Amino acid sequence: MQRIAVLTSGGDSPGMNAAIRAVVRKAIYHGLEVIGIQRGFSGFIEADMGPLNLSSVADIIHRGGTMLRTARSEEFKSIKGRAKAYANVERFGIQGLVVIGGDGSLKGADIFHREYQLPVIGVPGTIDNDIAGTDFSIGFDTAINTVVEAINKIRDTATSHERTFILEVMGRECGYIALMAGLAGGAESILIPELDFSIDEICEKLYRGYKRGKLHSIIIVAEGAASGLEIGRQIRDRTGLETKVTILGHLQRGGTPTAFDRILASRMGAKAVELLMSGYHKHMVGMVDGRIVAHPLEAAFQEAKPVDLEIYNLAGVLSI
Ligand code: ATP
């Protein structure tokens, strides 16, 4: 193998730059050439790509977002779109591809491999941490730290005004951000899409808290579970308590990656290159129990990532 390519796809996540840097530097260290593809599968189709060298990836390890930019490409979902991408594989002499992105991106990579047998390695990069086969995806740690920082700030004003705050966080159909940030931030209730919840129980818990002198309450709602505004309205209607809703939105995707995400991304990016050089052709890298491992690519999207019930129950016990 002499020349590989790398792209980032789907939603950006903090740490993607560190992963690109690791792919490029590890590959060059082993004598490979690297092509950087801009704007995910869109740039793959449109030949928006060029060589990367050691200094192309200098000074990016600490930056959020992705220097290769990212996109969602409808065209890549069609046979015709992927055929255009393959024409560029031949034109640029690409012999292996590293795709950094969420489950959709890894699915696209898998389909492309099935059609054209180009060796592909997926690197899980999404703040949602919704990819099976890895304990963590790149960007999740930074995102939950951002949410916890927001909870800390909201807690200050919530205490001063004795209010109930509802914080809606990202995660699509997955409750990991809500769950882990809720535990770390000491939220009273955490609403996630994987598990049923009862507004009556949430309201009862609020009453119990206020009765024993609690000055504020914070409820975390994963976007896939419910609308924060709707939960706020329902609680207000039932309890008469003043509720304030904050929707954190895209600020959860930005910011400088935490040390954890930089280390994870560096290890995963380097592992992806190692796998390509060792002849793996359709795999994803994952972190399992602290070790970087390889799984068949379909592990990323065939199974849903199970919710961590131990953490969920612990958060319930600690916020009683
Ligand atoms: P995030 O989790 O941050 O949203 P993602 O990678 O899951 O990231 P998607 O929008 O689902 O984001 O997928 C990114 C891109 O991957 C799509 O725009 C498309 O180009 C490609 N893709 C997704 N699903 C498929 C598919 N079934 N076939 C071919 N390409 C796909």
Short mmCIF file of C-alpha atoms and ligand atoms in Angstrom, two decimals:
data_model
loop_
_atom_site.label_atom_id
_atom_site.label_comp_id
_atom_site.label_asym_id
_atom_site.label_seq_id
_atom_site.Cartn_x
_atom_site.Cartn_y
_atom_site.Cartn_z
CA MET A 1 0.00 0.00 0.00
CA GLN A 2 1.45 3.35 -1.02
CA ARG A 3 -1.28 5.94 -0.92
CA ILE A 4 -4.26 6.31 1.39
CA ALA A 5 -6.95 8.96 1.75
CA VAL A 6 -8.74 10.39 4.76
CA LEU A 7 -12.06 12.24 5.11
CA THR A 8 -14.38 13.48 7.84
CA SER A 9 -18.14 13.11 7.35
CA GLY A 10 -21.47 13.80 9.09
CA GLY A 11 -21.58 16.12 12.09
CA ASP A 12 -18.22 17.54 13.12
CA SER A 13 -16.89 16.67 16.56
CA PRO A 14 -14.03 18.03 18.66
CA GLY A 15 -11.01 15.78 18.21
CA MET A 16 -11.53 15.07 14.52
CA ASN A 17 -8.49 17.24 13.79
CA ALA A 18 -6.37 15.22 16.19
CA ALA A 19 -7.52 12.07 14.38
CA ILE A 20 -6.62 13.51 10.95
CA ARG A 21 -3.21 14.52 12.30
CA ALA A 22 -2.63 11.02 13.63
CA VAL A 23 -3.64 9.39 10.33
CA VAL A 24 -1.37 11.69 8.31
CA ARG A 25 1.67 11.50 10.58
CA LYS A 26 1.45 7.77 11.23
CA ALA A 27 1.10 7.10 7.50
CA ILE A 28 4.01 9.35 6.56
CA TYR A 29 6.11 7.81 9.33
CA HIS A 30 5.63 4.46 7.58
CA GLY A 31 6.39 5.90 4.14
CA LEU A 32 2.83 6.19 2.84
CA GLU A 33 1.37 9.17 0.98
CA VAL A 34 -1.85 10.72 2.22
CA ILE A 35 -4.62 12.46 0.29
CA GLY A 36 -6.98 14.69 2.27
CA ILE A 37 -10.54 14.68 0.95
CA GLN A 38 -12.51 17.88 1.68
CA ARG A 39 -16.20 17.97 2.71
CA GLY A 40 -16.68 14.25 3.33
CA PHE A 41 -18.27 12.14 0.63
CA SER A 42 -19.22 15.32 -1.30
CA GLY A 43 -15.55 16.10 -1.90
CA PHE A 44 -14.93 12.43 -2.69
CA ILE A 45 -17.47 12.66 -5.51
CA GLU A 46 -16.30 16.07 -6.71
CA ALA A 47 -12.53 15.30 -6.58
CA ASP A 48 -12.07 18.02 -3.94
CA MET A 49 -8.88 16.48 -2.59
CA GLY A 50 -5.14 16.90 -2.45
CA PRO A 51 -1.96 15.65 -0.79
CA LEU A 52 -1.31 16.27 2.92
CA ASN A 53 2.16 16.46 4.42
CA LEU A 54 3.54 16.71 7.94
CA SER A 55 3.02 20.45 8.11
CA SER A 56 -0.51 20.33 6.66
CA VAL A 57 -1.58 18.97 10.03
CA ALA A 58 0.59 21.20 12.22
CA ASP A 59 -1.14 23.30 14.86
CA ILE A 60 -4.52 21.54 14.66
CA ILE A 61 -4.45 19.09 17.59
CA HIS A 62 -6.12 21.63 19.87
CA ARG A 63 -8.72 22.92 17.41
CA GLY A 64 -12.38 21.87 17.35
CA GLY A 65 -14.16 21.16 14.07
CA THR A 66 -12.31 19.56 11.19
CA MET A 67 -9.69 21.09 8.90
CA LEU A 68 -10.96 18.82 6.10
CA ARG A 69 -14.45 20.19 6.66
CA THR A 70 -17.43 17.88 6.64
CA ALA A 71 -20.75 17.44 4.86
CA ARG A 72 -23.80 15.27 4.48
CA SER A 73 -23.95 14.02 0.89
CA GLU A 74 -27.26 12.72 -0.49
CA GLU A 75 -25.50 11.93 -3.76
CA PHE A 76 -23.22 9.38 -2.09
CA LYS A 77 -26.34 7.42 -1.12
CA SER A 78 -26.91 6.67 -4.82
CA ILE A 79 -25.06 4.11 -6.95
CA LYS A 80 -24.27 6.85 -9.45
CA GLY A 81 -22.77 9.10 -6.79
CA ARG A 82 -20.56 6.32 -5.45
CA ALA A 83 -19.45 5.45 -9.01
CA LYS A 84 -18.20 9.06 -9.38
CA ALA A 85 -16.31 8.67 -6.11
CA TYR A 86 -14.73 5.45 -7.35
CA ALA A 87 -13.57 7.18 -10.53
CA ASN A 88 -11.60 9.49 -8.22
CA VAL A 89 -10.16 6.52 -6.34
CA GLU A 90 -8.64 5.41 -9.65
CA ARG A 91 -7.69 8.90 -10.75
CA PHE A 92 -5.82 9.67 -7.52
CA GLY A 93 -4.42 6.15 -7.01
CA ILE A 94 -6.06 5.73 -3.60
CA GLN A 95 -5.45 2.25 -2.16
CA GLY A 96 -7.07 2.63 1.24
CA LEU A 97 -9.51 5.03 2.90
CA VAL A 98 -9.99 6.22 6.48
CA VAL A 99 -13.49 7.57 7.18
CA ILE A 100 -13.90 9.58 10.39
CA GLY A 101 -17.55 10.13 11.27
CA GLY A 102 -20.76 8.86 12.80
CA ASP A 103 -22.71 5.67 12.12
CA GLY A 104 -24.15 7.04 8.84
CA SER A 105 -20.66 7.77 7.55
CA LEU A 106 -19.43 4.33 8.54
CA LYS A 107 -22.44 2.78 6.82
CA GLY A 108 -21.61 4.72 3.64
CA ALA A 109 -18.01 3.48 3.89
CA ASP A 110 -19.24 -0.11 4.29
CA ILE A 111 -21.48 0.10 1.21
CA PHE A 112 -18.66 1.62 -0.82
CA HIS A 113 -16.35 -1.21 0.20
CA ARG A 114 -18.93 -3.83 -0.76
CA GLU A 115 -19.27 -2.28 -4.21
CA TYR A 116 -15.64 -1.52 -5.02
CA GLN A 117 -13.57 -3.55 -2.52
CA LEU A 118 -11.48 -0.50 -1.60
CA PRO A 119 -10.05 -1.19 1.88
CA VAL A 120 -11.79 1.14 4.35
CA ILE A 121 -11.29 1.73 8.06
CA GLY A 122 -13.89 3.64 10.06
CA VAL A 123 -13.00 5.88 12.98
CA PRO A 124 -15.97 6.74 15.24
CA GLY A 125 -16.22 10.53 15.43
CA THR A 126 -19.44 11.95 16.85
CA ILE A 127 -20.37 13.76 20.03
CA ASP A 128 -23.43 11.49 20.38
CA ASN A 129 -21.46 8.38 21.46
CA ASP A 130 -24.14 6.30 19.74
CA ILE A 131 -21.80 3.91 17.92
CA ALA A 132 -21.78 0.28 19.06
CA GLY A 133 -18.40 -1.45 19.35
CA THR A 134 -16.65 1.39 21.14
CA ASP A 135 -16.99 2.69 24.67
CA PHE A 136 -16.29 6.22 23.42
CA SER A 137 -16.45 8.08 20.13
CA ILE A 138 -14.25 11.09 19.41
CA GLY A 139 -15.86 14.31 20.66
CA PHE A 140 -18.16 12.86 23.29
CA ASP A 141 -15.93 13.72 26.22
CA THR A 142 -15.56 17.33 25.09
CA ALA A 143 -19.33 17.60 24.56
CA ILE A 144 -20.22 16.34 28.04
CA ASN A 145 -17.68 18.70 29.56
CA THR A 146 -19.37 21.54 27.69
CA VAL A 147 -22.75 20.44 29.03
CA VAL A 148 -21.41 20.15 32.58
CA GLU A 149 -19.99 23.67 32.33
CA ALA A 150 -23.44 24.87 31.26
CA ILE A 151 -25.06 23.01 34.16
CA ASN A 152 -22.64 24.68 36.60
CA LYS A 153 -23.58 28.11 35.28
CA ILE A 154 -27.28 27.39 35.26
CA ARG A 155 -27.02 26.03 38.80
CA ASP A 156 -25.76 29.45 39.99
CA THR A 157 -28.74 31.30 38.60
CA ALA A 158 -31.15 28.48 39.50
CA THR A 159 -30.08 28.71 43.16
CA SER A 160 -30.38 32.48 43.25
CA HIS A 161 -33.89 32.48 41.80
CA GLU A 162 -35.14 29.17 43.26
CA ARG A 163 -36.26 27.92 39.89
CA THR A 164 -36.50 24.67 38.01
CA PHE A 165 -34.26 24.57 34.98
CA ILE A 166 -34.68 22.24 32.06
CA LEU A 167 -31.65 21.73 29.85
CA GLU A 168 -32.15 20.12 26.44
CA VAL A 169 -29.00 18.45 25.11
CA MET A 170 -28.02 16.77 21.85
CA GLY A 171 -27.59 13.07 21.12
CA ARG A 172 -30.16 12.31 18.41
CA GLU A 173 -31.76 8.97 19.32
CA CYS A 174 -29.15 8.28 21.96
CA GLY A 175 -29.18 9.40 25.61
CA TYR A 176 -25.47 9.13 26.39
CA ILE A 177 -24.75 12.86 26.50
CA ALA A 178 -27.76 13.47 28.75
CA LEU A 179 -26.94 10.52 30.99
CA MET A 180 -23.25 11.17 31.57
CA ALA A 181 -23.52 14.96 31.77
CA GLY A 182 -26.56 14.56 34.04
CA LEU A 183 -24.61 12.32 36.41
CA ALA A 184 -21.57 14.61 36.38
CA GLY A 185 -23.71 17.73 36.81
CA GLY A 186 -25.88 16.33 39.60
CA ALA A 187 -29.17 16.66 37.70
CA GLU A 188 -32.39 15.76 39.54
CA SER A 189 -33.89 13.90 36.58
CA ILE A 190 -32.47 12.68 33.29
CA LEU A 191 -34.80 11.96 30.37
CA ILE A 192 -33.35 9.73 27.66
CA PRO A 193 -34.97 8.19 24.57
CA GLU A 194 -34.03 4.62 25.49
CA LEU A 195 -36.15 4.54 28.67
CA ASP A 196 -39.72 5.54 29.52
CA PHE A 197 -40.23 8.38 31.95
CA SER A 198 -43.20 9.73 33.85
CA ILE A 199 -43.86 13.45 34.23
CA ASP A 200 -45.82 12.68 37.42
CA GLU A 201 -42.77 11.04 38.98
CA ILE A 202 -40.55 13.93 37.93
CA CYS A 203 -43.00 16.40 39.51
CA GLU A 204 -43.16 14.35 42.71
CA LYS A 205 -39.41 14.35 42.95
CA LEU A 206 -39.42 18.12 42.51
CA TYR A 207 -41.95 18.51 45.34
CA ARG A 208 -39.95 16.24 47.64
CA GLY A 209 -36.84 18.31 46.93
CA TYR A 210 -38.51 21.64 47.58
CA LYS A 211 -40.10 20.32 50.78
CA ARG A 212 -36.70 19.52 52.23
CA GLY A 213 -35.43 22.98 51.33
CA LYS A 214 -33.84 22.43 47.95
CA LEU A 215 -33.37 25.78 46.24
CA HIS A 216 -33.25 24.62 42.66
CA SER A 217 -33.70 21.66 40.36
CA ILE A 218 -32.07 20.78 37.10
CA ILE A 219 -33.64 18.37 34.65
CA ILE A 220 -31.67 17.14 31.64
CA VAL A 221 -33.65 16.19 28.54
CA ALA A 222 -32.02 14.38 25.62
CA GLU A 223 -33.31 15.82 22.34
CA GLY A 224 -34.42 12.32 21.25
CA ALA A 225 -36.53 11.84 24.41
CA ALA A 226 -38.70 14.96 24.32
CA SER A 227 -38.69 18.67 23.63
CA GLY A 228 -37.27 20.62 26.56
CA LEU A 229 -39.88 23.34 26.01
CA GLU A 230 -42.71 20.81 26.20
CA ILE A 231 -41.34 19.21 29.38
CA GLY A 232 -41.01 22.69 30.91
CA ARG A 233 -44.62 23.50 30.02
CA GLN A 234 -45.94 20.22 31.43
CA ILE A 235 -44.07 20.64 34.72
CA ARG A 236 -45.26 24.24 35.05
CA ASP A 237 -48.87 23.24 34.35
CA ARG A 238 -48.81 20.44 36.91
CA THR A 239 -46.85 22.06 39.72
CA GLY A 240 -47.20 25.78 39.24
CA LEU A 241 -43.41 26.00 39.67
CA GLU A 242 -41.56 28.48 37.54
CA THR A 243 -39.58 26.61 34.89
CA LYS A 244 -36.88 27.91 32.56
CA VAL A 245 -35.75 26.02 29.51
CA THR A 246 -32.30 26.19 27.89
CA ILE A 247 -31.60 24.43 24.61
CA LEU A 248 -27.85 24.07 24.35
CA GLY A 249 -27.77 23.27 20.62
CA HIS A 250 -24.68 23.44 18.50
CA LEU A 251 -22.34 24.89 21.07
CA GLN A 252 -22.06 21.26 22.26
CA ARG A 253 -20.23 20.46 19.03
CA GLY A 254 -17.61 23.18 19.28
CA GLY A 255 -14.65 24.01 21.44
CA THR A 256 -11.15 22.79 21.93
CA PRO A 257 -11.06 19.02 22.45
CA THR A 258 -10.34 17.71 25.94
CA ALA A 259 -7.10 15.83 26.60
CA PHE A 260 -9.16 12.62 26.64
CA ASP A 261 -10.54 13.26 23.14
CA ARG A 262 -7.12 14.22 21.77
CA ILE A 263 -5.56 11.04 23.15
CA LEU A 264 -8.46 8.89 21.93
CA ALA A 265 -8.32 10.48 18.47
CA SER A 266 -4.54 10.13 18.25
CA ARG A 267 -4.71 6.45 19.20
CA MET A 268 -7.63 5.68 16.90
CA GLY A 269 -6.19 7.56 13.92
CA ALA A 270 -2.86 5.76 14.23
CA LYS A 271 -4.59 2.40 14.66
CA ALA A 272 -6.61 2.98 11.47
CA VAL A 273 -3.38 3.32 9.49
CA GLU A 274 -1.89 0.25 11.17
CA LEU A 275 -4.97 -1.76 10.23
CA LEU A 276 -4.80 -0.67 6.59
CA MET A 277 -1.10 -1.58 6.44
CA SER A 278 -1.83 -4.99 8.00
CA GLY A 279 -4.39 -5.85 5.35
CA TYR A 280 -7.61 -5.17 7.27
CA HIS A 281 -10.09 -4.03 4.66
CA LYS A 282 -13.48 -3.32 6.22
CA HIS A 283 -13.10 -2.56 9.89
CA MET A 284 -13.72 0.11 12.46
CA VAL A 285 -11.52 1.02 15.38
CA GLY A 286 -13.03 1.16 18.82
CA MET A 287 -12.00 1.64 22.42
CA VAL A 288 -13.04 -1.25 24.64
CA ASP A 289 -11.98 -1.31 28.30
CA GLY A 290 -9.22 1.19 27.57
CA ARG A 291 -7.70 -0.69 24.64
CA ILE A 292 -7.92 0.27 20.96
CA VAL A 293 -9.41 -2.65 19.05
CA ALA A 294 -10.68 -3.53 15.55
CA HIS A 295 -14.21 -4.75 14.77
CA PRO A 296 -15.88 -5.58 11.45
CA LEU A 297 -17.24 -2.27 10.14
CA GLU A 298 -20.87 -3.35 10.36
CA ALA A 299 -20.55 -3.60 14.16
CA ALA A 300 -20.86 0.19 14.10
CA PHE A 301 -24.38 0.35 12.70
CA GLN A 302 -26.01 -3.08 12.88
CA GLU A 303 -26.62 -2.99 16.60
CA ALA A 304 -27.84 -0.10 18.70
CA LYS A 305 -25.50 0.91 21.49
CA PRO A 306 -27.10 -0.31 24.72
CA VAL A 307 -27.92 2.23 27.39
CA ASP A 308 -25.77 1.99 30.53
CA LEU A 309 -28.42 1.05 33.10
CA GLU A 310 -25.91 1.00 35.94
CA ILE A 311 -25.13 4.69 35.34
CA TYR A 312 -28.81 5.53 34.88
CA ASN A 313 -29.78 3.85 38.15
CA LEU A 314 -26.84 5.44 39.98
CA ALA A 315 -27.89 8.91 38.77
CA GLY A 316 -31.39 8.16 40.13
CA VAL A 317 -30.05 7.05 43.53
CA LEU A 318 -27.72 10.03 43.89
CA SER A 319 -30.42 12.56 43.08
CA ILE A 320 -33.11 11.12 45.36
P1 ATP B 1 -23.57 12.24 13.08
O1 ATP B 1 -23.72 11.07 14.02
O2 ATP B 1 -22.66 13.26 13.63
O3 ATP B 1 -24.83 12.77 12.54
P2 ATP B 1 -23.26 10.57 10.73
O4 ATP B 1 -22.03 10.08 10.07
O5 ATP B 1 -24.14 9.53 11.38
O6 ATP B 1 -22.76 11.67 11.78
P3 ATP B 1 -25.14 11.00 8.59
O7 ATP B 1 -25.74 12.25 8.06
O8 ATP B 1 -26.04 9.91 9.04
O9 ATP B 1 -24.12 11.46 9.73
O10 ATP B 1 -24.20 10.37 7.44
C1 ATP B 1 -23.17 11.16 6.86
C2 ATP B 1 -23.08 10.84 5.40
O11 ATP B 1 -22.75 9.46 5.21
C3 ATP B 1 -24.37 11.03 4.59
O12 ATP B 1 -24.60 12.36 4.25
C4 ATP B 1 -24.07 10.18 3.38
O13 ATP B 1 -23.21 10.85 2.49
C5 ATP B 1 -23.32 8.99 4.00
N1 ATP B 1 -24.28 7.91 4.25
C6 ATP B 1 -25.10 7.74 5.32
N2 ATP B 1 -25.89 6.65 5.15
C7 ATP B 1 -25.56 6.13 3.95
C8 ATP B 1 -26.03 5.02 3.18
N3 ATP B 1 -27.00 4.21 3.63
N4 ATP B 1 -25.47 4.79 1.98
C9 ATP B 1 -24.48 5.58 1.51
N5 ATP B 1 -24.02 6.67 2.16
C10 ATP B 1 -24.54 6.93 3.37
#
